[in-house]
Short mmCIF file of N, CA and C in Angstrom, two decimals:
data_model
loop_
_atom_site.label_atom_id
_atom_site.label_comp_id
_atom_site.label_asym_id
_atom_site.label_seq_id
_atom_site.Cartn_x
_atom_site.Cartn_y
_atom_site.Cartn_z
N ALA A 979 -2.95 12.46 7.59
CA ALA A 979 -4.03 11.60 8.08
C ALA A 979 -4.84 11.05 6.90
N LEU A 980 -5.01 11.87 5.86
CA LEU A 980 -5.74 11.43 4.68
C LEU A 980 -5.02 10.26 4.01
N ASP A 981 -3.71 10.36 3.91
CA ASP A 981 -2.93 9.29 3.29
C ASP A 981 -3.06 7.99 4.07
N LYS A 982 -3.04 8.12 5.39
CA LYS A 982 -3.15 6.94 6.25
C LYS A 982 -4.53 6.28 6.06
N ALA A 983 -5.55 7.11 5.99
CA ALA A 983 -6.91 6.59 5.79
C ALA A 983 -7.02 5.91 4.43
N PHE A 984 -6.39 6.52 3.43
CA PHE A 984 -6.39 5.94 2.08
C PHE A 984 -5.72 4.56 2.10
N ILE A 985 -4.57 4.47 2.77
CA ILE A 985 -3.83 3.21 2.84
C ILE A 985 -4.65 2.14 3.55
N GLU A 986 -5.29 2.51 4.66
CA GLU A 986 -6.12 1.55 5.38
C GLU A 986 -7.28 1.07 4.51
N ALA A 987 -7.90 2.00 3.79
CA ALA A 987 -9.01 1.63 2.91
C ALA A 987 -8.51 0.73 1.79
N TYR A 988 -7.33 1.04 1.28
CA TYR A 988 -6.73 0.21 0.23
C TYR A 988 -6.54 -1.22 0.73
N LYS A 989 -5.98 -1.33 1.93
CA LYS A 989 -5.74 -2.66 2.50
C LYS A 989 -7.04 -3.44 2.67
N SER A 990 -8.08 -2.77 3.15
CA SER A 990 -9.33 -3.50 3.36
C SER A 990 -9.95 -3.92 2.03
N GLN A 991 -9.79 -3.09 0.99
CA GLN A 991 -10.27 -3.48 -0.35
C GLN A 991 -9.45 -4.66 -0.87
N ALA A 992 -8.15 -4.60 -0.68
CA ALA A 992 -7.26 -5.66 -1.17
C ALA A 992 -7.62 -7.01 -0.54
N MET A 993 -8.04 -6.99 0.71
CA MET A 993 -8.38 -8.22 1.42
C MET A 993 -9.53 -8.97 0.75
N GLN A 994 -10.32 -8.26 -0.03
CA GLN A 994 -11.47 -8.89 -0.68
C GLN A 994 -11.08 -9.66 -1.94
N HIS A 995 -9.83 -9.54 -2.34
CA HIS A 995 -9.36 -10.22 -3.55
C HIS A 995 -8.33 -11.28 -3.14
N ALA A 996 -8.84 -12.43 -2.68
CA ALA A 996 -7.97 -13.45 -2.10
C ALA A 996 -6.83 -13.87 -3.01
N ASP A 997 -7.11 -13.94 -4.32
CA ASP A 997 -6.10 -14.45 -5.25
C ASP A 997 -4.89 -13.53 -5.40
N VAL A 998 -5.09 -12.23 -5.22
CA VAL A 998 -3.97 -11.28 -5.40
C VAL A 998 -3.68 -10.47 -4.14
N ARG A 999 -4.37 -10.83 -3.07
CA ARG A 999 -4.27 -10.07 -1.82
C ARG A 999 -2.82 -9.88 -1.33
N ASP A 1000 -2.06 -10.96 -1.26
CA ASP A 1000 -0.70 -10.87 -0.73
C ASP A 1000 0.16 -9.92 -1.57
N ASN A 1001 0.00 -10.05 -2.86
CA ASN A 1001 0.72 -9.20 -3.80
C ASN A 1001 0.40 -7.72 -3.57
N LEU A 1002 -0.88 -7.41 -3.46
CA LEU A 1002 -1.32 -6.02 -3.26
C LEU A 1002 -0.86 -5.47 -1.91
N LEU A 1003 -0.97 -6.28 -0.88
CA LEU A 1003 -0.59 -5.82 0.46
C LEU A 1003 0.91 -5.57 0.54
N THR A 1004 1.70 -6.42 -0.11
CA THR A 1004 3.15 -6.23 -0.13
C THR A 1004 3.47 -4.91 -0.82
N GLN A 1005 2.79 -4.69 -1.93
CA GLN A 1005 3.02 -3.48 -2.73
C GLN A 1005 2.72 -2.20 -1.92
N ILE A 1006 1.58 -2.17 -1.25
CA ILE A 1006 1.19 -0.96 -0.50
C ILE A 1006 2.10 -0.77 0.72
N GLN A 1007 2.58 -1.86 1.30
CA GLN A 1007 3.45 -1.72 2.46
C GLN A 1007 4.85 -1.27 2.06
N GLN A 1008 5.32 -1.75 0.91
CA GLN A 1008 6.67 -1.40 0.48
C GLN A 1008 6.75 0.01 -0.10
N SER A 1009 5.72 0.40 -0.85
CA SER A 1009 5.79 1.73 -1.46
C SER A 1009 4.45 2.45 -1.44
N PRO A 1010 4.00 2.81 -0.23
CA PRO A 1010 2.71 3.51 -0.14
C PRO A 1010 2.72 4.84 -0.90
N GLU A 1011 3.90 5.49 -0.94
CA GLU A 1011 3.99 6.80 -1.62
C GLU A 1011 3.63 6.65 -3.09
N ALA A 1012 4.09 5.57 -3.71
CA ALA A 1012 3.82 5.36 -5.14
C ALA A 1012 2.33 5.20 -5.39
N THR A 1013 1.68 4.45 -4.51
CA THR A 1013 0.24 4.22 -4.68
C THR A 1013 -0.53 5.52 -4.45
N ILE A 1014 -0.12 6.28 -3.47
CA ILE A 1014 -0.76 7.57 -3.19
C ILE A 1014 -0.55 8.53 -4.36
N ALA A 1015 0.66 8.53 -4.90
CA ALA A 1015 0.96 9.39 -6.06
C ALA A 1015 0.08 9.01 -7.25
N THR A 1016 -0.12 7.72 -7.45
CA THR A 1016 -0.99 7.25 -8.54
C THR A 1016 -2.41 7.76 -8.33
N ALA A 1017 -2.89 7.65 -7.10
CA ALA A 1017 -4.25 8.10 -6.79
C ALA A 1017 -4.40 9.60 -7.05
N LYS A 1018 -3.40 10.37 -6.63
CA LYS A 1018 -3.46 11.82 -6.86
C LYS A 1018 -3.38 12.14 -8.34
N GLY A 1019 -2.61 11.31 -9.06
CA GLY A 1019 -2.52 11.49 -10.52
C GLY A 1019 -3.87 11.25 -11.19
N VAL A 1020 -4.59 10.26 -10.69
CA VAL A 1020 -5.93 9.98 -11.22
C VAL A 1020 -6.81 11.21 -11.01
N CYS A 1021 -6.73 11.83 -9.85
CA CYS A 1021 -7.51 13.04 -9.58
C CYS A 1021 -7.11 14.18 -10.50
N ASN A 1022 -5.82 14.34 -10.72
CA ASN A 1022 -5.35 15.40 -11.62
C ASN A 1022 -5.93 15.20 -13.01
N ASP A 1023 -5.92 13.95 -13.48
CA ASP A 1023 -6.48 13.65 -14.80
C ASP A 1023 -7.97 13.92 -14.84
N LEU A 1024 -8.68 13.50 -13.80
CA LEU A 1024 -10.13 13.74 -13.74
C LEU A 1024 -10.43 15.24 -13.74
N GLU A 1025 -9.63 15.97 -12.97
CA GLU A 1025 -9.83 17.43 -12.90
C GLU A 1025 -9.53 18.09 -14.24
N ALA A 1026 -8.66 17.45 -15.03
CA ALA A 1026 -8.32 17.99 -16.35
C ALA A 1026 -9.36 17.60 -17.40
N GLY A 1027 -10.36 16.83 -16.97
CA GLY A 1027 -11.44 16.49 -17.88
C GLY A 1027 -11.29 15.14 -18.57
N ILE A 1028 -10.30 14.36 -18.16
CA ILE A 1028 -10.12 13.02 -18.73
C ILE A 1028 -11.08 12.08 -18.00
N SER A 1029 -11.77 11.25 -18.76
CA SER A 1029 -12.76 10.37 -18.12
C SER A 1029 -12.07 9.20 -17.43
N LEU A 1030 -12.77 8.63 -16.45
CA LEU A 1030 -12.23 7.49 -15.74
C LEU A 1030 -12.01 6.32 -16.70
N GLU A 1031 -12.89 6.20 -17.70
CA GLU A 1031 -12.73 5.13 -18.70
C GLU A 1031 -11.39 5.28 -19.43
N GLU A 1032 -11.08 6.52 -19.83
CA GLU A 1032 -9.81 6.76 -20.54
C GLU A 1032 -8.61 6.47 -19.63
N ILE A 1033 -8.73 6.88 -18.39
CA ILE A 1033 -7.65 6.62 -17.43
C ILE A 1033 -7.44 5.11 -17.29
N GLN A 1034 -8.54 4.37 -17.17
CA GLN A 1034 -8.44 2.92 -17.01
C GLN A 1034 -7.84 2.26 -18.25
N GLU A 1035 -8.17 2.78 -19.42
CA GLU A 1035 -7.59 2.24 -20.65
C GLU A 1035 -6.08 2.44 -20.66
N ASP A 1036 -5.64 3.63 -20.30
CA ASP A 1036 -4.21 3.92 -20.23
C ASP A 1036 -3.53 2.99 -19.24
N GLN A 1037 -4.15 2.83 -18.08
CA GLN A 1037 -3.57 1.98 -17.04
C GLN A 1037 -3.45 0.54 -17.51
N SER A 1038 -4.47 0.07 -18.22
CA SER A 1038 -4.50 -1.34 -18.59
C SER A 1038 -3.37 -1.71 -19.54
N GLU A 1039 -2.85 -0.73 -20.27
CA GLU A 1039 -1.73 -1.00 -21.16
C GLU A 1039 -0.49 -1.42 -20.38
N GLY A 1040 -0.40 -0.98 -19.13
CA GLY A 1040 0.76 -1.32 -18.31
C GLY A 1040 0.56 -2.54 -17.42
N HIS A 1041 -0.61 -3.15 -17.53
CA HIS A 1041 -0.91 -4.29 -16.66
C HIS A 1041 -0.25 -5.56 -17.16
N GLU A 1042 0.47 -6.21 -16.27
CA GLU A 1042 1.11 -7.47 -16.63
C GLU A 1042 0.44 -8.63 -15.93
N ALA A 1043 -0.28 -8.34 -14.87
CA ALA A 1043 -0.89 -9.42 -14.09
C ALA A 1043 -2.23 -8.96 -13.54
N LYS A 1044 -2.99 -9.91 -13.05
CA LYS A 1044 -4.30 -9.58 -12.48
C LYS A 1044 -4.14 -8.61 -11.31
N ALA A 1045 -3.05 -8.75 -10.55
CA ALA A 1045 -2.84 -7.85 -9.41
C ALA A 1045 -2.77 -6.40 -9.87
N ASP A 1046 -2.16 -6.16 -11.03
CA ASP A 1046 -2.06 -4.79 -11.56
C ASP A 1046 -3.44 -4.23 -11.84
N GLU A 1047 -4.27 -5.08 -12.41
CA GLU A 1047 -5.63 -4.68 -12.77
C GLU A 1047 -6.45 -4.35 -11.52
N VAL A 1048 -6.37 -5.23 -10.53
CA VAL A 1048 -7.11 -5.02 -9.28
C VAL A 1048 -6.58 -3.79 -8.56
N ASN A 1049 -5.26 -3.62 -8.56
CA ASN A 1049 -4.65 -2.45 -7.94
C ASN A 1049 -5.21 -1.17 -8.55
N SER A 1050 -5.28 -1.10 -9.87
CA SER A 1050 -5.81 0.09 -10.53
C SER A 1050 -7.26 0.35 -10.15
N LYS A 1051 -8.05 -0.70 -10.12
CA LYS A 1051 -9.46 -0.54 -9.75
C LYS A 1051 -9.60 0.05 -8.36
N ILE A 1052 -8.84 -0.49 -7.43
CA ILE A 1052 -8.91 -0.02 -6.04
C ILE A 1052 -8.44 1.44 -5.96
N VAL A 1053 -7.30 1.71 -6.58
CA VAL A 1053 -6.74 3.07 -6.53
C VAL A 1053 -7.71 4.07 -7.15
N ASN A 1054 -8.28 3.74 -8.28
CA ASN A 1054 -9.21 4.67 -8.96
C ASN A 1054 -10.42 4.97 -8.10
N GLN A 1055 -10.96 3.93 -7.49
CA GLN A 1055 -12.15 4.09 -6.66
C GLN A 1055 -11.82 4.95 -5.44
N LEU A 1056 -10.72 4.63 -4.77
CA LEU A 1056 -10.37 5.35 -3.55
C LEU A 1056 -9.86 6.76 -3.82
N ALA A 1057 -9.26 6.97 -4.99
CA ALA A 1057 -8.77 8.31 -5.34
C ALA A 1057 -9.93 9.29 -5.29
N LYS A 1058 -11.04 8.90 -5.91
CA LYS A 1058 -12.20 9.79 -5.94
C LYS A 1058 -12.76 10.01 -4.54
N GLN A 1059 -12.71 8.97 -3.75
CA GLN A 1059 -13.25 9.06 -2.40
C GLN A 1059 -12.38 9.95 -1.49
N TYR A 1060 -11.06 9.81 -1.60
CA TYR A 1060 -10.18 10.49 -0.66
C TYR A 1060 -9.54 11.77 -1.17
N TYR A 1061 -9.15 11.80 -2.43
CA TYR A 1061 -8.34 12.92 -2.92
C TYR A 1061 -9.11 13.91 -3.80
N CYS A 1062 -10.22 13.48 -4.37
CA CYS A 1062 -11.02 14.44 -5.15
C CYS A 1062 -12.49 14.07 -5.06
N PRO A 1063 -13.04 14.13 -3.84
CA PRO A 1063 -14.45 13.73 -3.65
C PRO A 1063 -15.44 14.60 -4.41
N GLY A 1064 -15.03 15.78 -4.83
CA GLY A 1064 -15.95 16.67 -5.53
C GLY A 1064 -16.17 16.27 -6.99
N ILE A 1065 -15.38 15.36 -7.49
CA ILE A 1065 -15.48 14.98 -8.91
C ILE A 1065 -16.37 13.77 -9.08
N GLN A 1066 -17.23 13.87 -10.07
CA GLN A 1066 -18.16 12.74 -10.34
C GLN A 1066 -17.51 11.75 -11.29
#
């Protein structure tokens, strides 16, 4: 149920980015597991003491398009909300 809530929240966030919305929605529909795994990975890193800034820097090295950047922002925000709410 948590994963489903995460996916729904992801979709509603994606809708706010008209320029990359279709790209993001296709991605989450085709491989929700990958996006969920990324979110859980963000939590693992945060729990290990890595800052969100460092995580974002690492992610940005793999960004090829604006959609990648927006995807990371959404995933990072929702990861904390859904998978590790106890972490600041």
